[in-house]
PDB file of C-alpha atoms in Angstrom:
ATOM      1  CA  MET T 133      67.425 163.687 140.762  1.00 83.00           C
ATOM      2  CA  LEU T 134      64.088 165.266 139.837  1.00 85.00           C
ATOM      3  CA  SER T 135      64.301 167.654 142.801  1.00 86.00           C
ATOM      4  CA  ASP T 136      67.828 168.674 141.795  1.00 90.00           C
ATOM      5  CA  ALA T 137      66.620 169.339 138.256  1.00 91.00           C
ATOM      6  CA  LEU T 138      63.706 171.424 139.523  1.00 90.00           C
ATOM      7  CA  TRP T 139      65.950 173.689 141.613  1.00 92.00           C
ATOM      8  CA  PHE T 140      68.978 173.678 139.301  1.00 93.00           C
ATOM      9  CA  LEU T 141      68.179 177.028 137.681  1.00 92.00           C
ATOM     10  CA  LYS T 142      66.557 178.541 140.785  1.00 90.00           C
ATOM     11  CA  ARG T 143      69.746 178.023 142.816  1.00 90.00           C
ATOM     12  CA  SER T 144      71.695 180.388 140.537  1.00 88.00           C
ATOM     13  CA  ASP T 145      72.415 183.821 141.982  1.00 87.00           C
ATOM     14  CA  ASP T 146      71.141 185.447 138.805  1.00 90.00           C
ATOM     15  CA  TRP T 147      68.420 182.882 138.033  1.00 92.00           C
ATOM     16  CA  PHE T 148      65.810 185.564 137.324  1.00 93.00           C
ATOM     17  CA  ALA T 149      67.958 187.381 134.752  1.00 94.00           C
ATOM     18  CA  THR T 150      68.994 184.043 133.230  1.00 94.00           C
ATOM     19  CA  THR T 151      65.350 182.988 132.923  1.00 94.00           C
ATOM     20  CA  ILE T 152      64.401 186.285 131.308  1.00 95.00           C
ATOM     21  CA  ILE T 153      67.224 186.030 128.779  1.00 95.00           C
ATOM     22  CA  GLY T 154      66.414 182.382 128.094  1.00 94.00           C
ATOM     23  CA  GLY T 155      62.722 183.122 127.628  1.00 93.00           C
ATOM     24  CA  VAL T 156      63.434 185.948 125.208  1.00 94.00           C
ATOM     25  CA  LEU T 157      65.812 183.738 123.216  1.00 94.00           C
ATOM     26  CA  TRP T 158      63.141 181.040 123.138  1.00 92.00           C
ATOM     27  CA  LEU T 159      60.617 183.566 121.869  1.00 90.00           C
ATOM     28  CA  LEU T 160      63.035 184.677 119.143  1.00 92.00           C
ATOM     29  CA  SER T 161      64.332 181.199 118.306  1.00 87.00           C
ATOM     30  CA  VAL T 162      62.433 181.225 115.002  1.00 84.00           C
ATOM     31  CA  LEU T 163      65.143 183.625 113.836  1.00 88.00           C
ATOM     32  CA  ILE T 164      67.643 180.720 114.091  1.00 90.00           C
ATOM     33  CA  LEU T 165      70.547 182.691 115.653  1.00 94.00           C
ATOM     34  CA  PRO T 166      68.820 183.058 119.065  1.00 94.00           C
ATOM     35  CA  GLY T 167      67.908 179.374 118.893  1.00 93.00           C
ATOM     36  CA  ILE T 168      71.524 178.353 118.319  1.00 95.00           C
ATOM     37  CA  ILE T 169      72.690 180.523 121.224  1.00 96.00           C
ATOM     38  CA  LEU T 170      70.026 178.901 123.375  1.00 96.00           C
ATOM     39  CA  GLN T 171      71.370 175.475 122.399  1.00 96.00           C
ATOM     40  CA  GLY T 172      74.814 176.670 123.447  1.00 96.00           C
ATOM     41  CA  TYR T 173      73.454 177.530 126.872  1.00 97.00           C
ATOM     42  CA  PHE T 174      71.997 174.041 127.177  1.00 97.00           C
ATOM     43  CA  VAL T 175      75.467 172.629 126.455  1.00 96.00           C
ATOM     44  CA  ARG T 176      76.801 174.564 129.447  1.00 96.00           C
ATOM     45  CA  ALA T 177      73.861 173.428 131.546  1.00 96.00           C
ATOM     46  CA  MET T 178      74.690 169.806 130.701  1.00 96.00           C
ATOM     47  CA  GLN T 179      78.341 170.354 131.558  1.00 95.00           C
ATOM     48  CA  ALA T 180      77.376 171.816 134.932  1.00 94.00           C
ATOM     49  CA  ALA T 181      74.940 168.986 135.631  1.00 94.00           C
ATOM     50  CA  ALA T 182      77.482 166.304 134.714  1.00 93.00           C
ATOM     51  CA  ASN T 183      80.106 167.943 136.931  1.00 91.00           C
ATOM     52  CA  GLY T 184      77.751 167.891 139.899  1.00 89.00           C
ATOM     53  CA  GLU T 185      77.286 171.648 140.134  1.00 91.00           C
ATOM     54  CA  GLN T 186      74.240 172.644 142.152  1.00 89.00           C
ATOM     55  CA  SER T 187      73.261 175.711 140.134  1.00 91.00           C
ATOM     56  CA  ALA T 188      72.821 176.513 136.465  1.00 93.00           C
ATOM     57  CA  PRO T 189      75.327 178.684 134.563  1.00 94.00           C
ATOM     58  CA  SER T 190      74.776 182.264 133.445  1.00 93.00           C
ATOM     59  CA  PHE T 191      74.669 183.665 129.930  1.00 94.00           C
ATOM     60  CA  THR T 192      78.286 184.679 129.299  1.00 91.00           C
ATOM     61  CA  ASP T 193      80.735 184.404 126.384  1.00 93.00           C
ATOM     62  CA  TRP T 194      78.042 184.692 123.725  1.00 95.00           C
ATOM     63  CA  GLY T 195      80.441 183.762 120.951  1.00 94.00           C
ATOM     64  CA  GLY T 196      81.239 180.515 122.752  1.00 94.00           C
ATOM     65  CA  LEU T 197      77.531 179.872 123.228  1.00 96.00           C
ATOM     66  CA  PHE T 198      76.978 180.214 119.489  1.00 96.00           C
ATOM     67  CA  VAL T 199      79.789 177.795 118.618  1.00 96.00           C
ATOM     68  CA  ASP T 200      78.658 175.197 121.174  1.00 96.00           C
ATOM     69  CA  GLY T 201      75.051 175.608 120.093  1.00 96.00           C
ATOM     70  CA  LEU T 202      75.972 175.041 116.470  1.00 96.00           C
ATOM     71  CA  LYS T 203      77.848 171.874 117.407  1.00 96.00           C
ATOM     72  CA  LEU T 204      74.929 170.579 119.462  1.00 96.00           C
ATOM     73  CA  PHE T 205      72.621 171.302 116.530  1.00 95.00           C
ATOM     74  CA  VAL T 206      74.866 169.223 114.250  1.00 95.00           C
ATOM     75  CA  VAL T 207      74.910 166.325 116.724  1.00 95.00           C
ATOM     76  CA  THR T 208      71.141 166.387 117.168  1.00 93.00           C
ATOM     77  CA  PHE T 209      70.483 166.756 113.435  1.00 93.00           C
ATOM     78  CA  VAL T 210      72.686 163.818 112.467  1.00 93.00           C
ATOM     79  CA  TRP T 211      71.106 161.538 115.070  1.00 91.00           C
ATOM     80  CA  ALA T 212      67.647 162.658 113.948  1.00 88.00           C
ATOM     81  CA  LEU T 213      68.477 161.304 110.483  1.00 86.00           C
ATOM     82  CA  LEU T 214      68.143 157.854 112.041  1.00 81.00           C
ATOM     83  CA  ALA T 215      64.397 158.460 111.923  1.00 74.00           C
ATOM     84  CA  VAL T 216      64.086 160.955 109.068  1.00 75.00           C
ATOM     85  CA  VAL T 217      65.828 158.904 106.359  1.00 74.00           C
ATOM     86  CA  PRO T 218      63.723 155.747 106.901  1.00 71.00           C
ATOM     87  CA  ALA T 219      60.571 157.893 106.953  1.00 69.00           C
ATOM     88  CA  MET T 220      61.488 159.387 103.576  1.00 71.00           C
ATOM     89  CA  LEU T 221      62.246 155.943 102.182  1.00 71.00           C
ATOM     90  CA  LEU T 222      58.898 154.710 103.488  1.00 69.00           C
ATOM     91  CA  THR T 223      57.108 157.507 101.665  1.00 69.00           C
ATOM     92  CA  VAL T 224      58.863 156.625  98.408  1.00 69.00           C
ATOM     93  CA  ILE T 225      58.273 152.880  98.808  1.00 66.00           C
ATOM     94  CA  VAL T 226      54.576 153.281  99.597  1.00 62.00           C
ATOM     95  CA  GLY T 227      54.126 155.717  96.709  1.00 63.00           C
ATOM     96  CA  VAL T 228      55.816 153.405  94.192  1.00 63.00           C
ATOM     97  CA  SER T 229      53.989 150.348  95.538  1.00 58.00           C
ATOM     98  CA  THR T 230      50.640 152.091  95.327  1.00 61.00           C
ATOM     99  CA  PHE T 231      51.264 153.040  91.720  1.00 55.00           C
ATOM    100  CA  THR T 232      52.460 149.523  90.845  1.00 60.00           C
ATOM    101  CA  VAL T 233      49.458 147.852  92.480  1.00 53.00           C
ATOM    102  CA  SER T 234      47.076 150.253  90.778  1.00 56.00           C
ATOM    103  CA  GLU T 235      48.577 149.541  87.367  1.00 56.00           C
ATOM    104  CA  ALA T 236      48.706 145.785  87.887  1.00 55.00           C
ATOM    105  CA  ALA T 237      45.164 145.559  89.193  1.00 53.00           C
ATOM    106  CA  THR T 238      43.520 147.585  86.457  1.00 56.00           C
ATOM    107  CA  GLY T 239      40.315 145.865  85.400  1.00 52.00           C
ATOM    108  CA  SER T 240      40.487 143.172  88.121  1.00 55.00           C
ATOM    109  CA  ALA T 241      38.591 143.727  91.358  1.00 53.00           C
ATOM    110  CA  ALA T 242      40.105 140.626  92.984  1.00 51.00           C
ATOM    111  CA  ALA T 243      43.642 141.675  92.121  1.00 49.00           C
ATOM    112  CA  ALA T 244      42.969 145.189  93.345  1.00 51.00           C
ATOM    113  CA  SER T 245      41.639 143.868  96.650  1.00 58.00           C
ATOM    114  CA  ALA T 246      44.566 141.489  97.177  1.00 52.00           C
ATOM    115  CA  GLY T 247      47.055 144.158  96.202  1.00 54.00           C
ATOM    116  CA  GLY T 248      45.449 146.645  98.551  1.00 58.00           C
ATOM    117  CA  VAL T 249      45.627 144.215 101.490  1.00 62.00           C
ATOM    118  CA  GLY T 250      49.262 143.408 100.772  1.00 62.00           C
ATOM    119  CA  LEU T 251      50.151 147.060 100.437  1.00 60.00           C
ATOM    120  CA  GLY T 252      48.363 147.809 103.688  1.00 68.00           C
ATOM    121  CA  ILE T 253      50.346 145.156 105.556  1.00 75.00           C
ATOM    122  CA  VAL T 254      53.638 146.390 104.138  1.00 65.00           C
ATOM    123  CA  SER T 255      52.751 149.982 105.052  1.00 68.00           C
ATOM    124  CA  VAL T 256      51.934 149.016 108.634  1.00 74.00           C
ATOM    125  CA  VAL T 257      55.155 147.035 109.051  1.00 72.00           C
ATOM    126  CA  LEU T 258      57.280 149.822 107.593  1.00 72.00           C
ATOM    127  CA  GLY T 259      55.399 152.385 109.679  1.00 74.00           C
ATOM    128  CA  LEU T 260      56.138 150.441 112.868  1.00 79.00           C
ATOM    129  CA  LEU T 261      59.787 150.216 111.863  1.00 79.00           C
ATOM    130  CA  VAL T 262      59.987 153.973 111.324  1.00 77.00           C
ATOM    131  CA  PHE T 263      58.258 154.574 114.668  1.00 82.00           C
ATOM    132  CA  ALA T 264      60.750 152.281 116.421  1.00 84.00           C
ATOM    133  CA  LEU T 265      63.697 154.051 114.789  1.00 83.00           C
ATOM    134  CA  GLY T 266      62.216 157.424 115.703  1.00 85.00           C
ATOM    135  CA  LEU T 267      61.881 156.359 119.322  1.00 88.00           C
ATOM    136  CA  LEU T 268      65.443 155.041 119.279  1.00 89.00           C
ATOM    137  CA  ALA T 269      66.725 158.335 117.854  1.00 89.00           C
ATOM    138  CA  ALA T 270      64.794 160.302 120.497  1.00 91.00           C
ATOM    139  CA  TYR T 271      66.372 158.105 123.168  1.00 94.00           C
ATOM    140  CA  LEU T 272      69.947 158.192 121.909  1.00 94.00           C
ATOM    141  CA  ALA T 273      70.183 161.825 120.712  1.00 94.00           C
ATOM    142  CA  PRO T 274      70.148 163.340 124.241  1.00 95.00           C
ATOM    143  CA  ALA T 275      72.845 160.861 125.289  1.00 96.00           C
ATOM    144  CA  ALA T 276      74.918 161.907 122.278  1.00 96.00           C
ATOM    145  CA  GLY T 277      74.436 165.559 123.198  1.00 96.00           C
ATOM    146  CA  ALA T 278      75.412 164.861 126.793  1.00 96.00           C
ATOM    147  CA  ASN T 279      78.561 163.016 125.753  1.00 96.00           C
ATOM    148  CA  PHE T 280      79.514 165.904 123.473  1.00 96.00           C
ATOM    149  CA  ALA T 281      78.923 168.435 126.275  1.00 95.00           C
ATOM    150  CA  ILE T 282      80.913 166.439 128.818  1.00 93.00           C
ATOM    151  CA  GLU T 283      83.876 165.733 126.546  1.00 92.00           C
ATOM    152  CA  GLY T 284      83.816 169.170 124.937  1.00 89.00           C
ATOM    153  CA  ASN T 285      84.527 167.987 121.399  1.00 91.00           C
ATOM    154  CA  LEU T 286      82.224 167.363 118.467  1.00 94.00           C
ATOM    155  CA  GLY T 287      83.530 163.850 117.835  1.00 93.00           C
ATOM    156  CA  ALA T 288      82.192 162.705 121.211  1.00 94.00           C
ATOM    157  CA  GLY T 289      78.699 163.314 119.889  1.00 94.00           C
ATOM    158  CA  PHE T 290      79.266 160.469 117.416  1.00 94.00           C
ATOM    159  CA  ASP T 291      81.133 158.054 119.672  1.00 94.00           C
ATOM    160  CA  VAL T 292      78.536 155.347 119.110  1.00 93.00           C
ATOM    161  CA  ARG T 293      80.034 152.775 121.466  1.00 93.00           C
ATOM    162  CA  THR T 294      80.180 155.138 124.445  1.00 94.00           C
ATOM    163  CA  ILE T 295      76.794 156.665 123.684  1.00 95.00           C
ATOM    164  CA  VAL T 296      75.019 153.323 123.344  1.00 94.00           C
ATOM    165  CA  SER T 297      76.712 151.766 126.381  1.00 93.00           C
ATOM    166  CA  GLY T 298      75.755 154.782 128.501  1.00 94.00           C
ATOM    167  CA  ALA T 299      72.243 155.065 127.127  1.00 94.00           C
ATOM    168  CA  PHE T 300      71.240 151.455 127.755  1.00 95.00           C
ATOM    169  CA  THR T 301      71.645 151.647 131.515  1.00 95.00           C
ATOM    170  CA  GLY T 302      69.164 152.023 134.329  1.00 93.00           C
ATOM    171  CA  GLU T 303      70.535 155.422 135.327  1.00 94.00           C
ATOM    172  CA  TYR T 304      70.080 156.982 131.926  1.00 96.00           C
ATOM    173  CA  ALA T 305      66.754 155.263 131.271  1.00 96.00           C
ATOM    174  CA  VAL T 306      65.271 156.658 134.509  1.00 96.00           C
ATOM    175  CA  ALA T 307      66.632 160.142 133.743  1.00 96.00           C
ATOM    176  CA  TRP T 308      65.237 160.004 130.187  1.00 96.00           C
ATOM    177  CA  LEU T 309      61.800 158.952 131.408  1.00 96.00           C
ATOM    178  CA  LEU T 310      61.792 161.698 134.044  1.00 95.00           C
ATOM    179  CA  ALA T 311      62.723 164.234 131.365  1.00 95.00           C
ATOM    180  CA  LEU T 312      59.894 162.904 129.211  1.00 94.00           C
ATOM    181  CA  VAL T 313      57.378 163.385 132.028  1.00 94.00           C
ATOM    182  CA  VAL T 314      58.692 166.865 132.805  1.00 93.00           C
ATOM    183  CA  ALA T 315      58.504 167.869 129.137  1.00 92.00           C
ATOM    184  CA  ALA T 316      55.010 166.418 128.756  1.00 92.00           C
ATOM    185  CA  VAL T 317      53.471 167.911 131.904  1.00 92.00           C
ATOM    186  CA  LEU T 318      55.290 171.195 132.499  1.00 89.00           C
ATOM    187  CA  GLY T 319      55.934 171.681 128.794  1.00 86.00           C
ATOM    188  CA  LEU T 320      52.210 171.485 128.131  1.00 88.00           C
ATOM    189  CA  ILE T 321      51.575 174.160 130.746  1.00 89.00           C
ATOM    190  CA  GLY T 322      54.246 176.363 129.205  1.00 86.00           C
ATOM    191  CA  SER T 323      52.829 175.853 125.716  1.00 86.00           C
ATOM    192  CA  ILE T 324      49.347 176.830 126.864  1.00 86.00           C
ATOM    193  CA  LEU T 325      50.633 179.933 128.633  1.00 87.00           C
ATOM    194  CA  SER T 326      52.678 180.930 125.584  1.00 79.00           C
ATOM    195  CA  VAL T 327      49.654 182.851 124.369  1.00 76.00           C
ATOM    196  CA  ILE T 328      50.371 185.364 127.134  1.00 82.00           C
ATOM    197  CA  VAL T 329      54.179 185.283 126.615  1.00 83.00           C
ATOM    198  CA  VAL T 330      54.959 184.055 130.153  1.00 87.00           C
ATOM    199  CA  GLY T 331      54.839 180.522 128.760  1.00 87.00           C
ATOM    200  CA  PHE T 332      58.124 181.054 126.889  1.00 90.00           C
ATOM    201  CA  PHE T 333      59.942 181.589 130.184  1.00 93.00           C
ATOM    202  CA  ILE T 334      58.344 178.448 131.593  1.00 93.00           C
ATOM    203  CA  LEU T 335      59.391 176.500 128.501  1.00 93.00           C
ATOM    204  CA  PHE T 336      62.979 177.678 128.963  1.00 95.00           C
ATOM    205  CA  TYR T 337      62.916 176.604 132.606  1.00 94.00           C
ATOM    206  CA  VAL T 338      61.496 173.224 131.594  1.00 94.00           C
ATOM    207  CA  GLN T 339      64.168 172.685 128.964  1.00 94.00           C
ATOM    208  CA  VAL T 340      66.915 173.444 131.457  1.00 96.00           C
ATOM    209  CA  MET T 341      65.397 170.725 133.634  1.00 96.00           C
ATOM    210  CA  THR T 342      65.308 168.190 130.805  1.00 96.00           C
ATOM    211  CA  TYR T 343      68.896 168.863 129.735  1.00 96.00           C
ATOM    212  CA  TYR T 344      69.964 168.593 133.373  1.00 96.00           C
ATOM    213  CA  LEU T 345      68.283 165.195 133.669  1.00 96.00           C
ATOM    214  CA  TRP T 346      69.792 163.883 130.429  1.00 96.00           C
ATOM    215  CA  ALA T 347      73.315 164.938 131.377  1.00 95.00           C
ATOM    216  CA  ARG T 348      73.019 163.813 134.989  1.00 95.00           C
ATOM    217  CA  GLY T 349      71.668 160.412 133.957  1.00 94.00           C
ATOM    218  CA  PHE T 350      74.379 159.925 131.337  1.00 95.00           C
ATOM    219  CA  ALA T 351      77.109 161.023 133.755  1.00 94.00           C
ATOM    220  CA  ASP T 352      75.812 158.616 136.403  1.00 92.00           C
ATOM    221  CA  ALA T 353      75.755 155.817 133.829  1.00 93.00           C
ATOM    222  CA  THR T 354      79.257 156.385 132.465  1.00 91.00           C
ATOM    223  CA  GLY T 355      81.082 157.849 135.450  1.00 88.00           C
ATOM    224  CA  LYS T 356      82.000 160.933 133.438  1.00 79.00           C
ATOM    225  CA  GLY T 357      82.007 164.426 134.915  1.00 68.00           C
ATOM    226  CA  ARG T 358      81.444 164.376 138.671  1.00 60.00           C
ATOM    227  CA  GLN T 359      84.109 166.886 139.536  1.00 47.00           C
ATOM    228  CA  SER T 360      82.199 168.258 142.499  1.00 37.00           C
ATOM    229  CA  ALA T 361      83.195 167.112 145.973  1.00 33.00           C
ATOM    230  CA  GLY T 362      79.609 166.259 146.722  1.00 38.00           C
ATOM    231  CA  TRP T 363      79.493 163.422 144.180  1.00 37.00           C
TER     232      TRP T 363
END
């Protein structure tokens, strides 16, 4: 699977032009519109990976890329709320608790010490909970994106039963871990080389690999896609 992901983009007839376009869009993604178009391309890459295609797609139908990219953004954003909302609540809870403890412990060193210890324990527990939810969101969001890409409709990105059943399988777990390693190792190289621009093209190549792995793992886990004769 990792080898297929590595050569997925390189096998395309126009891989060089696709990489150049992708790198430029990555460079300009701070302008939002290029970033959304880039997300649309990743949707097509996931569709190709799930269908067992050996090479990555080209940049065509830019309007369609924008629409698909916007949908993928919505799916990813909503799933990210699984971590963001608890983190915001944690901030509020800790802030209110700190104020309450400070007011209650005024003039009493013992009370202040006990309150501080209790607050510290609560903060650690809540922090671990937020971390766990963040990790869960990071694990499930790519599966949600893959399900959306495979089915071709926005609702599939929120089909919790299908997403969870596909995500908690050996096939998807291995693919997700491989994508994590690829992003950590090759992504770091691309980030370092970004100072001389070439890194943006590497980062695009790396992201195509990660989206390939997510979609391939999810397709293997659920039996979706696989339209190619070789599967």
